[in-house]
């Protein structure tokens, strides 16, 4: 009863407050006609600018003509200065989980179906235009982001049938088939679509390499070969229907999928002490989702949006390790679910102001049981059988002010209330209340120049899996669960400068500073286990630069060079040594360069992508420091479109057969007091591969 009252109160909060909503379709059409975008250059090399708001760039189909895109995803990939973010589908609730692309001004009412998959199912022929909204626009749900792309669909009848027959090819003769089929029909607001895809493939979990151990003096004490094997398989079906119902627009979407994975590792000792070992892991996961959204105009300037979502999944895992007659088994069985109700009311009194208010209520649970045995003897684990439940509510309000076409100011406040309870091996209930204010200003003083500043209070989410024991069979480590966790809280300051030039050219510079409370990392537990926990406060600083350089003026028409680089400095106090170190997983430097070239109006295309960073960060455990390693990755592609309805593409992945792995410094006890026992170096290589895609539209 308590939960029902709690959820009802949160839902009421979602509907309270002043009526705040967006302009009606008829008024939107009139305003669009009055402030029609004007081109800034040739249609194929420059977007148009919305004269009523210079922060909005409009990309018509003619802009993409030289690339002959097949899908909306292809068009998004060609937006200069824009990088697709599919969102965080693992986060609970809907607030803050969406990606940075909208469809007809709305977010998809799904979490399990990836944003990239949704865009892949939209034909490029069905796209009227793409709006790149920088800094906010009245009536547009920015999802807390400074830049979003809005895919606007055409209103005429569009029917599409697509079949793809693809396959991965490997040097050892293995072939990983990928097949998919899609059907869709759109006519104005009425839409219906369905898709089915399946594949069987392998990952970088298949390959060969070595594991070498050195003593504290640097002498080789063990040399072993590694042979890795894995297979992943999936079958997934999706469907959606959209219709006018009760004066509003109703959309219902569903998903059902199965994912299976199996991998093994053979460790063969070549020299030194030790025994050969074999590990095998198997897991099966079933996911399902049903989403419903309904939007309706409540007046000429007011609109209501309601969203409901239900998800449920199950997962079974078994990991077996054997060596010299000894064996261990780790097993887990888990089910998880999520129920969400969300309501938003928007109000736009004039072209200068837009208001939004609403709320969300969500219920999540994870029911997990784990067991660990060594040589048939059960070993107790901290928090091995746990049910975690969360009731979450969030009320929010936002205002967007545009004093003129060059300046937009957006301010908002979200207040999150949650209660997390655990039962089973540990019984504990925690309640949290977190206000999350945000303010952002976007200034476009001259055409091609834009400045964005943002200040925001962010609150992370606790991962339910951290409450439950887990295992890493490959290296023989078991982690306990920790019921005493707090979410990270970050005060973030950000400044961005963006310069657009030469039609498609974009240079952006980003500075960020963050103060982080209750940093989540690894801590020691009784019994010698590690577990995820809070280690204190920390900070980070980031500088990032991105460049999109059109090559037309350099003698290579219809070609683009993209470069990216970032530097991140993080600081936190190590809970064992008391010394300042960087965050776990912090990649201090990252970079990459990509090139693509369209020929004969998109009939032929080719390109490559090269990552140039090696440092992948470190993990700090009680008895170990682990430095991750990955050689730069190189990929290339070639594409041929003999007809509008047929595309043949070949991708070469892992062209340099790069090595990945890590270096482990393992101590005899806690690393703050115990000496180094040995250093372990692990490297494996996955072979290059070819991915051949054949796409036919009917």
XYZ file of C-alpha atoms in Angstrom:
698
model
C 0.000 0.000 0.000
C 2.864 2.328 0.839
C 4.302 1.886 -2.661
C 0.950 2.594 -4.311
C 0.533 5.832 -2.342
C 4.120 6.832 -3.113
C 3.709 6.287 -6.846
C 0.354 8.037 -6.913
C 1.881 11.055 -5.190
C 4.745 11.167 -7.691
C 2.315 10.957 -10.608
C 0.243 13.793 -9.153
C 3.402 15.858 -8.844
C 4.052 15.201 -12.529
C 0.756 16.820 -13.463
C 0.899 19.752 -11.054
C 2.161 23.239 -11.737
C 1.268 25.804 -14.396
C 0.281 24.713 -17.889
C 3.507 24.826 -19.852
C 3.606 23.490 -23.415
C 4.453 23.961 -27.052
C 2.842 25.662 -30.018
C 0.032 23.931 -31.902
C 0.794 22.475 -35.358
C -1.126 25.230 -37.184
C 0.752 28.002 -35.404
C 4.047 26.210 -35.860
C 3.396 26.103 -39.610
C 2.622 29.821 -39.702
C 5.737 30.689 -37.749
C 7.846 28.460 -39.983
C 6.564 30.252 -43.065
C 7.277 33.624 -41.489
C 10.854 32.747 -40.604
C 11.809 30.380 -43.397
C 15.438 29.239 -43.268
C 17.807 30.943 -45.679
C 20.737 29.144 -47.314
C 24.258 30.136 -46.313
C 25.884 28.633 -49.381
C 25.467 25.941 -52.033
C 22.842 23.364 -51.034
C 25.314 20.538 -51.224
C 27.932 22.124 -49.006
C 26.214 24.361 -46.470
C 23.136 24.261 -44.245
C 20.439 26.916 -44.055
C 20.073 29.203 -41.041
C 16.777 29.729 -39.241
C 16.457 33.515 -39.421
C 14.332 33.620 -36.272
C 17.013 31.824 -34.302
C 20.584 31.625 -35.541
C 21.354 28.707 -33.241
C 19.299 26.384 -35.484
C 20.844 25.037 -38.704
C 18.595 23.354 -41.272
C 19.969 20.583 -43.494
C 17.773 19.869 -46.522
C 17.988 16.598 -48.508
C 20.057 18.412 -51.149
C 22.843 18.774 -48.577
C 23.232 14.975 -48.475
C 22.712 14.321 -52.202
C 26.382 13.691 -53.003
C 26.482 10.910 -50.391
C 23.257 9.120 -51.472
C 22.339 8.127 -47.909
C 20.133 5.077 -47.425
C 18.840 5.861 -43.940
C 18.402 8.667 -41.445
C 21.392 7.198 -39.603
C 23.558 7.795 -42.697
C 22.351 11.404 -42.788
C 23.085 11.940 -39.087
C 26.604 10.584 -39.642
C 27.155 13.315 -42.271
C 26.078 16.241 -40.071
C 29.229 18.374 -39.771
C 30.323 18.921 -36.197
C 27.756 16.493 -34.767
C 28.523 13.196 -33.022
C 25.705 10.724 -32.387
C 25.129 9.812 -28.740
C 22.624 6.976 -28.372
C 22.025 7.738 -24.684
C 22.312 5.651 -21.543
C 19.769 2.848 -21.794
C 21.143 1.197 -18.645
C 20.136 4.153 -16.476
C 16.821 3.792 -14.683
C 13.895 6.020 -15.588
C 13.605 8.189 -18.690
C 15.004 11.492 -17.399
C 18.521 12.012 -18.711
C 18.704 8.674 -20.581
C 17.765 9.805 -24.093
C 20.236 10.271 -26.914
C 20.866 13.494 -28.813
C 18.519 12.866 -31.764
C 14.773 13.525 -31.875
C 12.272 12.357 -34.480
C 9.627 14.952 -35.352
C 10.603 16.838 -32.187
C 9.961 13.895 -29.858
C 12.139 11.348 -28.125
C 11.478 7.655 -28.864
C 9.261 5.989 -26.247
C 11.709 3.112 -25.845
C 14.917 2.283 -23.997
C 15.739 -1.249 -25.125
C 15.637 -0.322 -28.824
C 18.816 1.602 -29.606
C 18.596 5.085 -31.116
C 20.938 4.011 -33.907
C 18.624 1.099 -34.750
C 15.609 3.440 -34.822
C 17.391 5.820 -37.209
C 18.549 2.890 -39.336
C 14.911 1.926 -39.881
C 13.989 5.389 -41.216
C 14.567 5.687 -44.951
C 16.495 8.732 -46.149
C 13.738 9.222 -48.733
C 11.286 9.720 -45.857
C 13.273 12.591 -44.278
C 12.073 16.110 -45.055
C 15.012 17.824 -43.309
C 17.270 17.618 -40.279
C 17.482 20.502 -37.831
C 20.657 20.911 -35.809
C 19.563 22.745 -32.649
C 22.402 24.278 -30.681
C 21.589 25.709 -27.289
C 17.869 25.070 -27.237
C 14.763 26.123 -29.124
C 11.228 26.796 -27.905
C 9.036 23.710 -28.093
C 12.009 21.337 -28.378
C 12.837 18.913 -25.574
C 16.629 19.211 -25.404
C 16.869 16.359 -22.857
C 19.387 18.405 -20.898
C 21.787 18.549 -23.855
C 23.368 21.585 -25.457
C 23.059 20.206 -29.022
C 20.445 17.883 -30.527
C 19.470 16.887 -34.059
C 15.800 16.756 -34.989
C 14.843 14.447 -37.874
C 11.693 15.816 -39.526
C 9.777 13.253 -41.605
C 7.851 13.949 -44.789
C 4.040 13.916 -44.650
C 3.353 12.062 -47.899
C 2.792 8.321 -48.193
C 6.020 6.331 -47.873
C 6.160 2.534 -48.001
C 9.454 0.708 -47.701
C 10.588 -2.895 -47.601
C 14.242 -3.567 -46.863
C 16.201 -6.810 -46.771
C 19.835 -6.992 -45.709
C 22.057 -10.018 -46.133
C 25.377 -9.361 -44.446
C 28.270 -11.422 -43.142
C 31.561 -11.143 -41.269
C 34.476 -13.006 -42.883
C 37.612 -14.014 -40.945
C 41.013 -15.287 -42.168
C 40.512 -18.703 -40.534
C 37.401 -19.316 -42.646
C 34.757 -18.524 -40.041
C 31.706 -16.657 -41.368
C 29.333 -14.740 -39.103
C 25.969 -14.225 -40.858
C 23.766 -11.190 -40.173
C 20.268 -10.999 -41.661
C 17.514 -8.444 -41.198
C 14.192 -7.475 -42.712
C 12.158 -4.299 -42.202
C 8.816 -3.001 -43.384
C 7.291 0.411 -42.768
C 4.470 2.608 -43.978
C 4.131 6.300 -43.159
C 1.344 8.662 -44.155
C 1.328 11.909 -42.247
C 0.952 11.073 -38.582
C -0.068 7.478 -39.278
C 2.842 5.046 -39.119
C 3.330 1.324 -38.789
C 6.582 -0.600 -38.896
C 8.151 -3.908 -37.992
C 11.608 -5.431 -38.080
C 13.314 -8.764 -37.492
C 17.054 -9.363 -37.289
C 19.354 -12.163 -36.249
C 23.067 -12.825 -36.262
C 25.760 -15.214 -35.103
C 29.263 -13.843 -34.786
C 32.349 -13.563 -32.630
C 34.136 -10.621 -30.986
C 37.654 -9.768 -29.851
C 37.079 -12.587 -27.361
C 38.365 -14.886 -30.105
C 42.094 -14.707 -30.655
C 45.502 -15.813 -29.447
C 48.157 -14.254 -27.290
C 50.272 -14.686 -24.182
C 50.346 -14.158 -20.447
C 53.739 -13.543 -18.860
C 54.597 -13.051 -15.219
C 57.642 -11.311 -13.805
C 58.896 -11.181 -10.229
C 59.596 -7.963 -8.352
C 63.117 -7.881 -9.787
C 61.753 -8.035 -13.378
C 62.779 -11.659 -14.088
C 60.433 -13.815 -16.188
C 58.959 -16.500 -13.921
C 56.162 -17.813 -16.115
C 55.339 -17.775 -19.825
C 51.968 -19.039 -21.036
C 49.996 -19.054 -24.275
C 46.400 -17.867 -24.379
C 43.783 -19.269 -26.754
C 40.454 -17.428 -26.646
C 37.170 -18.457 -28.287
C 33.725 -16.897 -28.203
C 30.357 -16.813 -29.975
C 27.490 -14.358 -29.674
C 24.002 -14.910 -31.081
C 20.847 -12.861 -31.046
C 17.316 -12.741 -32.418
C 15.297 -9.548 -32.022
C 11.893 -8.376 -33.230
C 10.460 -4.853 -32.973
C 7.165 -3.285 -33.963
C 5.456 0.100 -33.681
C 2.179 1.699 -34.665
C 1.173 5.371 -34.526
C -2.345 6.746 -34.948
C -4.543 9.728 -34.095
C -6.568 8.790 -31.000
C -8.821 10.979 -28.787
C -7.607 14.179 -30.376
C -3.958 13.294 -29.793
C -1.169 11.250 -31.331
C -0.765 7.753 -29.882
C 2.323 5.601 -30.463
C 2.786 2.038 -29.229
C 6.058 0.159 -29.661
C 7.232 -3.252 -28.538
C 10.400 -5.331 -28.507
C 11.288 -8.947 -27.805
C 14.827 -10.268 -28.014
C 17.166 -13.080 -27.003
C 20.918 -12.820 -26.633
C 23.282 -15.724 -25.989
C 27.012 -15.728 -25.414
C 29.632 -18.403 -24.844
C 33.359 -17.939 -24.441
C 36.311 -19.986 -23.292
C 39.960 -19.482 -22.454
C 42.803 -22.018 -22.595
C 45.941 -21.095 -20.656
C 48.920 -23.274 -21.665
C 52.087 -22.968 -19.551
C 55.247 -22.915 -21.691
C 57.815 -22.244 -18.984
C 57.955 -21.609 -15.273
C 55.851 -22.884 -12.400
C 52.107 -23.277 -12.757
C 49.518 -25.479 -14.404
C 47.423 -25.292 -17.534
C 43.884 -24.057 -16.987
C 40.591 -23.886 -18.824
C 37.708 -21.461 -18.308
C 34.269 -21.542 -19.888
C 31.410 -19.051 -19.546
C 27.849 -19.210 -20.852
C 24.998 -16.741 -20.529
C 21.486 -16.326 -21.900
C 19.407 -13.168 -21.708
C 15.818 -12.440 -22.715
C 14.597 -8.829 -23.002
C 11.095 -7.492 -23.543
C 9.619 -4.005 -23.641
C 6.313 -2.260 -24.252
C 6.178 1.520 -24.615
C 3.239 3.897 -25.076
C 3.274 7.644 -25.705
C 0.396 10.064 -26.303
C 0.630 13.752 -27.126
C -2.236 16.197 -27.463
C -2.687 19.942 -27.845
C -4.595 21.379 -24.888
C -4.898 24.797 -26.517
C -3.311 26.941 -29.188
C -0.058 27.200 -27.199
C -0.299 24.337 -24.741
C 0.357 20.624 -25.171
C 0.466 17.489 -23.048
C 2.787 14.500 -23.435
C 2.261 11.207 -21.581
C 4.660 8.260 -21.679
C 4.463 4.787 -20.172
C 7.103 2.083 -20.374
C 7.385 -1.479 -19.116
C 10.541 -3.601 -19.356
C 11.387 -7.082 -18.126
C 14.505 -9.226 -18.574
C 16.045 -12.451 -17.318
C 19.654 -13.622 -17.383
C 21.352 -16.914 -16.508
C 25.136 -17.202 -16.211
C 27.533 -20.053 -15.483
C 31.316 -19.749 -15.287
C 33.583 -22.780 -14.861
C 37.330 -22.800 -14.181
C 39.557 -25.920 -14.091
C 43.263 -26.357 -13.362
C 45.316 -29.393 -12.200
C 42.296 -31.269 -10.920
C 40.950 -28.227 -9.074
C 37.791 -26.554 -10.216
C 35.487 -23.672 -9.380
C 31.992 -22.748 -10.488
C 30.244 -19.409 -10.297
C 26.526 -19.261 -11.114
C 24.008 -16.444 -11.174
C 20.330 -16.203 -11.978
C 18.748 -12.767 -12.238
C 15.537 -11.106 -13.303
C 14.963 -7.370 -13.605
C 12.080 -5.083 -14.422
C 11.196 -1.429 -14.825
C 7.877 0.439 -14.854
C 7.794 4.127 -15.801
C 5.080 6.778 -16.022
C 6.013 10.261 -17.258
C 3.985 13.406 -17.940
C 5.061 16.734 -19.458
C 3.080 19.907 -20.058
C 4.547 22.621 -22.318
C 3.461 26.206 -22.798
C 4.795 28.741 -25.321
C 3.129 32.150 -24.805
C 5.178 33.844 -27.550
C 8.332 33.505 -29.610
C 10.522 34.631 -26.719
C 9.396 32.358 -23.931
C 8.749 28.645 -23.532
C 7.912 26.819 -20.318
C 7.837 23.167 -19.371
C 6.881 21.254 -16.260
C 6.181 17.650 -15.418
C 7.243 14.630 -13.491
C 8.122 10.995 -13.613
C 7.523 7.976 -11.401
C 9.456 4.722 -11.800
C 9.690 1.368 -10.068
C 12.735 -0.862 -10.670
C 13.786 -4.198 -9.267
C 16.619 -6.718 -9.545
C 16.219 -10.196 -8.095
C 19.574 -11.985 -8.176
C 20.982 -15.170 -6.684
C 24.637 -16.194 -6.987
C 26.612 -19.220 -5.842
C 30.332 -20.025 -5.800
C 32.031 -23.372 -5.290
C 35.645 -24.523 -5.150
C 36.192 -28.257 -5.629
C 32.551 -28.852 -4.798
C 32.697 -26.896 -1.543
C 30.384 -23.856 -1.376
C 32.177 -20.590 -0.556
C 30.041 -17.901 1.117
C 29.988 -14.585 -0.730
C 28.951 -11.182 0.599
C 25.452 -10.343 -0.695
C 25.105 -13.497 -2.794
C 21.297 -13.481 -2.817
C 19.693 -10.068 -2.988
C 16.517 -8.405 -4.159
C 16.960 -4.698 -4.838
C 13.949 -2.427 -5.346
C 13.806 1.254 -6.117
C 10.960 3.734 -6.105
C 11.969 6.872 -7.941
C 10.136 10.115 -8.540
C 11.247 13.273 -10.244
C 9.535 16.639 -10.651
C 10.988 19.178 -13.043
C 10.474 22.614 -14.507
C 12.260 24.466 -17.284
C 12.107 27.866 -18.931
C 13.651 28.951 -22.246
C 14.090 32.668 -22.939
C 15.120 34.141 -26.281
C 15.581 37.898 -25.934
C 16.745 38.010 -29.559
C 17.728 35.727 -32.447
C 21.351 35.568 -31.253
C 20.835 34.680 -27.591
C 19.053 31.801 -25.854
C 19.012 31.227 -22.100
C 17.678 28.022 -20.636
C 17.215 27.305 -16.931
C 15.717 24.344 -15.174
C 15.422 22.434 -11.940
C 14.849 18.730 -11.397
C 14.251 17.293 -7.949
C 14.808 13.562 -7.588
C 13.365 11.532 -4.724
C 14.204 7.844 -4.459
C 14.067 4.974 -2.022
C 16.249 1.888 -2.508
C 15.554 -1.187 -0.421
C 17.413 -4.481 -0.261
C 16.293 -7.821 1.081
C 17.872 -11.259 1.223
C 21.422 -11.494 2.565
C 21.192 -7.867 3.621
C 18.169 -5.837 4.691
C 18.663 -2.137 4.206
C 16.593 0.820 3.044
C 17.975 4.175 1.940
C 16.169 7.324 0.876
C 17.686 10.074 -1.276
C 16.574 13.583 -2.223
C 18.666 15.418 -4.808
C 17.939 18.813 -6.421
C 19.545 19.123 -9.865
C 19.603 22.739 -11.115
C 20.834 23.621 -14.593
C 21.415 26.849 -16.521
C 22.739 27.281 -20.050
C 23.268 30.253 -22.332
C 23.908 30.158 -26.079
C 25.179 33.227 -27.909
C 25.601 33.473 -31.678
C 27.048 36.970 -32.162
C 28.016 36.481 -35.812
C 27.192 33.935 -38.478
C 29.440 30.923 -38.018
C 30.433 31.752 -34.422
C 28.683 30.383 -31.348
C 29.478 30.341 -27.626
C 27.758 28.017 -25.137
C 28.181 27.997 -21.354
C 26.551 25.616 -18.922
C 26.435 25.027 -15.173
C 24.697 21.918 -13.881
C 24.366 19.682 -10.858
C 24.427 16.040 -11.970
C 23.612 12.977 -9.883
C 24.648 9.501 -10.997
C 22.742 6.286 -10.484
C 23.694 3.280 -8.426
C 24.207 0.133 -10.486
C 22.026 -2.622 -9.029
C 24.654 -5.188 -10.072
C 27.081 -3.615 -7.601
C 24.823 -4.756 -4.762
C 25.333 -8.400 -5.781
C 28.418 -10.657 -5.836
C 30.099 -11.159 -9.237
C 33.067 -12.974 -10.755
C 35.791 -12.521 -13.382
C 36.493 -16.145 -14.273
C 39.283 -15.363 -16.772
C 41.602 -14.107 -14.026
C 40.110 -16.046 -11.127
C 38.674 -13.105 -9.165
C 35.410 -12.917 -7.251
C 33.890 -9.652 -6.036
C 31.437 -9.281 -3.209
C 28.307 -7.169 -3.291
C 28.111 -3.952 -1.286
C 24.734 -2.719 -0.025
C 26.178 0.510 1.412
C 26.534 2.682 -1.694
C 25.901 6.349 -2.461
C 25.487 7.813 -5.972
C 28.122 10.186 -7.340
C 27.223 13.893 -7.355
C 28.930 16.280 -9.782
C 28.934 20.072 -10.067
C 29.796 20.700 -13.715
C 30.938 23.882 -15.467
C 31.268 23.845 -19.264
C 32.212 26.322 -21.988
C 32.092 25.613 -25.737
C 33.197 27.671 -28.716
C 32.061 26.551 -32.169
C 33.302 27.995 -35.472
C 31.636 27.012 -38.763
C 33.402 27.754 -42.037
C 33.640 26.639 -45.690
C 30.067 25.344 -45.674
C 30.739 22.034 -43.930
C 33.752 23.057 -41.862
C 33.418 23.003 -38.061
C 35.947 23.625 -35.295
C 34.792 23.201 -31.703
C 36.670 23.735 -28.444
C 35.265 22.453 -25.144
C 36.389 23.123 -21.580
C 34.899 21.338 -18.560
C 35.556 21.381 -14.845
C 33.780 19.102 -12.401
C 33.751 18.645 -8.638
C 32.668 15.079 -7.800
C 31.333 13.919 -4.441
C 31.306 10.252 -3.346
C 33.428 8.913 -6.201
C 32.494 5.303 -6.965
C 35.459 2.910 -7.094
C 36.603 -0.326 -5.426
C 36.952 -0.789 -1.656
C 38.012 -3.729 0.572
C 35.422 -5.918 2.317
C 35.784 -8.352 5.191
C 36.886 -11.793 4.041
C 39.425 -10.488 1.543
C 36.930 -9.520 -1.162
C 36.816 -6.340 -3.236
C 33.552 -4.518 -3.862
C 32.288 -1.351 -5.488
C 32.057 1.494 -2.974
C 32.552 5.227 -2.386
C 36.107 6.474 -1.845
C 35.619 10.212 -1.226
C 35.544 13.390 -3.291
C 37.467 14.188 -6.465
C 37.637 16.541 -9.447
C 38.261 16.507 -13.186
C 39.235 18.910 -15.968
C 38.681 18.270 -19.676
C 39.753 19.976 -22.867
C 38.438 18.627 -26.164
C 38.792 19.805 -29.737
C 37.004 18.490 -32.826
C 37.549 19.478 -36.444
C 35.532 18.718 -39.561
C 37.493 19.923 -42.588
C 35.889 19.884 -46.078
C 38.551 19.155 -48.682
C 36.960 20.955 -51.658
C 39.183 24.017 -51.306
C 42.190 21.700 -51.006
C 41.538 20.020 -54.356
C 39.535 16.964 -53.232
C 35.835 17.689 -53.843
C 33.173 15.918 -51.735
C 35.752 14.736 -49.208
C 35.871 15.370 -45.452
C 38.617 15.002 -42.862
C 37.616 14.707 -39.209
C 40.025 14.924 -36.277
C 39.395 14.698 -32.551
C 41.554 14.977 -29.455
C 40.838 15.226 -25.725
C 42.849 15.668 -22.568
C 41.381 14.736 -19.184
C 42.946 15.270 -15.762
C 41.266 13.646 -12.759
C 42.169 13.599 -9.071
C 40.910 11.537 -6.142
C 42.519 10.292 -2.927
C 43.310 6.575 -2.966
C 41.499 4.950 0.016
C 44.444 2.615 0.727
C 47.584 4.680 0.135
C 46.176 8.146 0.899
C 47.906 9.431 -2.240
C 46.318 11.441 -5.035
C 45.627 9.434 -8.191
C 43.317 9.563 -11.198
C 39.837 8.074 -11.419
C 39.437 4.436 -12.302
C 39.207 4.066 -16.089
C 40.292 7.666 -16.727
C 41.801 7.904 -20.210
C 44.163 10.843 -19.909
C 44.469 11.374 -23.673
C 42.283 10.303 -26.562
C 42.438 11.087 -30.249
C 41.514 9.916 -33.710
C 41.247 10.895 -37.351
C 38.715 9.882 -40.021
C 38.394 10.521 -43.759
C 35.603 9.863 -46.234
C 35.197 10.669 -49.924
C 32.132 10.499 -52.185
C 32.586 9.963 -55.924
C 30.188 10.271 -58.864
C 27.404 11.755 -56.779
C 27.622 9.082 -54.104
C 27.736 6.130 -56.485
C 31.096 5.262 -54.954
C 32.388 6.112 -51.479
C 35.382 5.145 -49.398
C 37.025 6.161 -46.145
C 38.995 5.175 -43.061
C 39.120 5.764 -39.306
C 42.302 5.681 -37.208
C 42.379 5.888 -33.415
C 45.722 7.147 -32.154
C 45.520 6.670 -28.378
C 46.936 3.725 -26.431
C 46.314 4.621 -22.770
C 42.976 3.095 -21.727
C 43.084 3.947 -18.039
C 43.690 1.992 -14.846
C 41.750 0.041 -12.251
C 42.788 0.172 -8.588
C 41.934 -2.867 -6.506
C 42.924 -3.695 -2.943
C 45.813 -5.980 -3.955
C 46.318 -4.874 -7.516
C 46.727 -1.999 -9.957
C 45.654 -2.882 -13.485
C 46.637 -0.749 -16.504
C 44.552 -1.396 -19.615
C 46.236 -1.420 -23.022
C 44.964 -1.244 -26.596
C 46.957 -0.483 -29.723
C 45.368 2.106 -32.045
C 42.553 0.720 -34.160
C 42.327 1.167 -37.926
C 39.284 0.515 -40.099
C 38.405 1.273 -43.727
C 35.398 0.916 -45.985
C 34.341 1.012 -49.613
C 30.764 1.414 -50.847
C 29.052 0.986 -54.225
C 25.498 2.025 -55.100
C 24.738 0.828 -58.610
C 21.078 1.801 -58.148
C 19.060 3.853 -55.704
C 17.550 0.681 -54.241
C 20.780 -1.338 -53.922
C 23.851 -0.765 -51.748
C 26.947 -2.932 -51.474
C 29.472 -2.066 -48.798
C 32.670 -3.735 -47.560
C 34.277 -2.809 -44.228
C 37.775 -3.849 -43.204
C 37.959 -3.926 -39.424
C 40.977 -4.244 -37.149
C 43.179 -3.748 -40.182
C 46.407 -3.669 -38.148
C 45.546 -6.761 -36.064
C 45.999 -4.702 -32.941
C 46.916 -6.134 -29.557
C 44.789 -5.526 -26.479
C 45.217 -6.507 -22.854
C 46.498 -5.150 -19.569
C 49.401 -5.040 -17.150
C 48.665 -6.175 -13.575
C 50.817 -5.297 -10.580
C 49.721 -7.815 -7.932
C 50.760 -7.543 -4.285
C 50.919 -10.222 -1.589
C 48.317 -8.291 0.426
C 46.850 -4.794 0.533
C 48.997 -2.751 -1.865
C 49.581 0.051 0.642
C 51.571 -2.219 2.969
C 52.348 -5.511 1.171
C 55.244 -5.934 -1.281
C 54.812 -6.668 -4.987
C 54.282 -10.385 -5.581
C 54.588 -10.345 -9.370
C 53.752 -8.370 -12.490
C 51.512 -9.921 -15.117
C 51.419 -8.860 -18.780
C 48.545 -10.086 -20.928
C 48.207 -9.459 -24.676
C 45.842 -10.993 -27.216
C 45.132 -10.330 -30.864
C 41.919 -10.747 -32.805
C 42.427 -11.182 -36.539
C 41.289 -8.598 -39.098
C 37.835 -9.114 -40.586
C 35.702 -8.139 -43.545
C 32.078 -7.146 -43.156
C 30.135 -7.425 -46.413
C 26.716 -5.734 -46.528
C 24.099 -6.021 -49.246
C 21.031 -3.828 -48.779
C 18.021 -4.053 -51.116
C 14.977 -1.802 -50.937
C 11.665 -2.856 -52.493
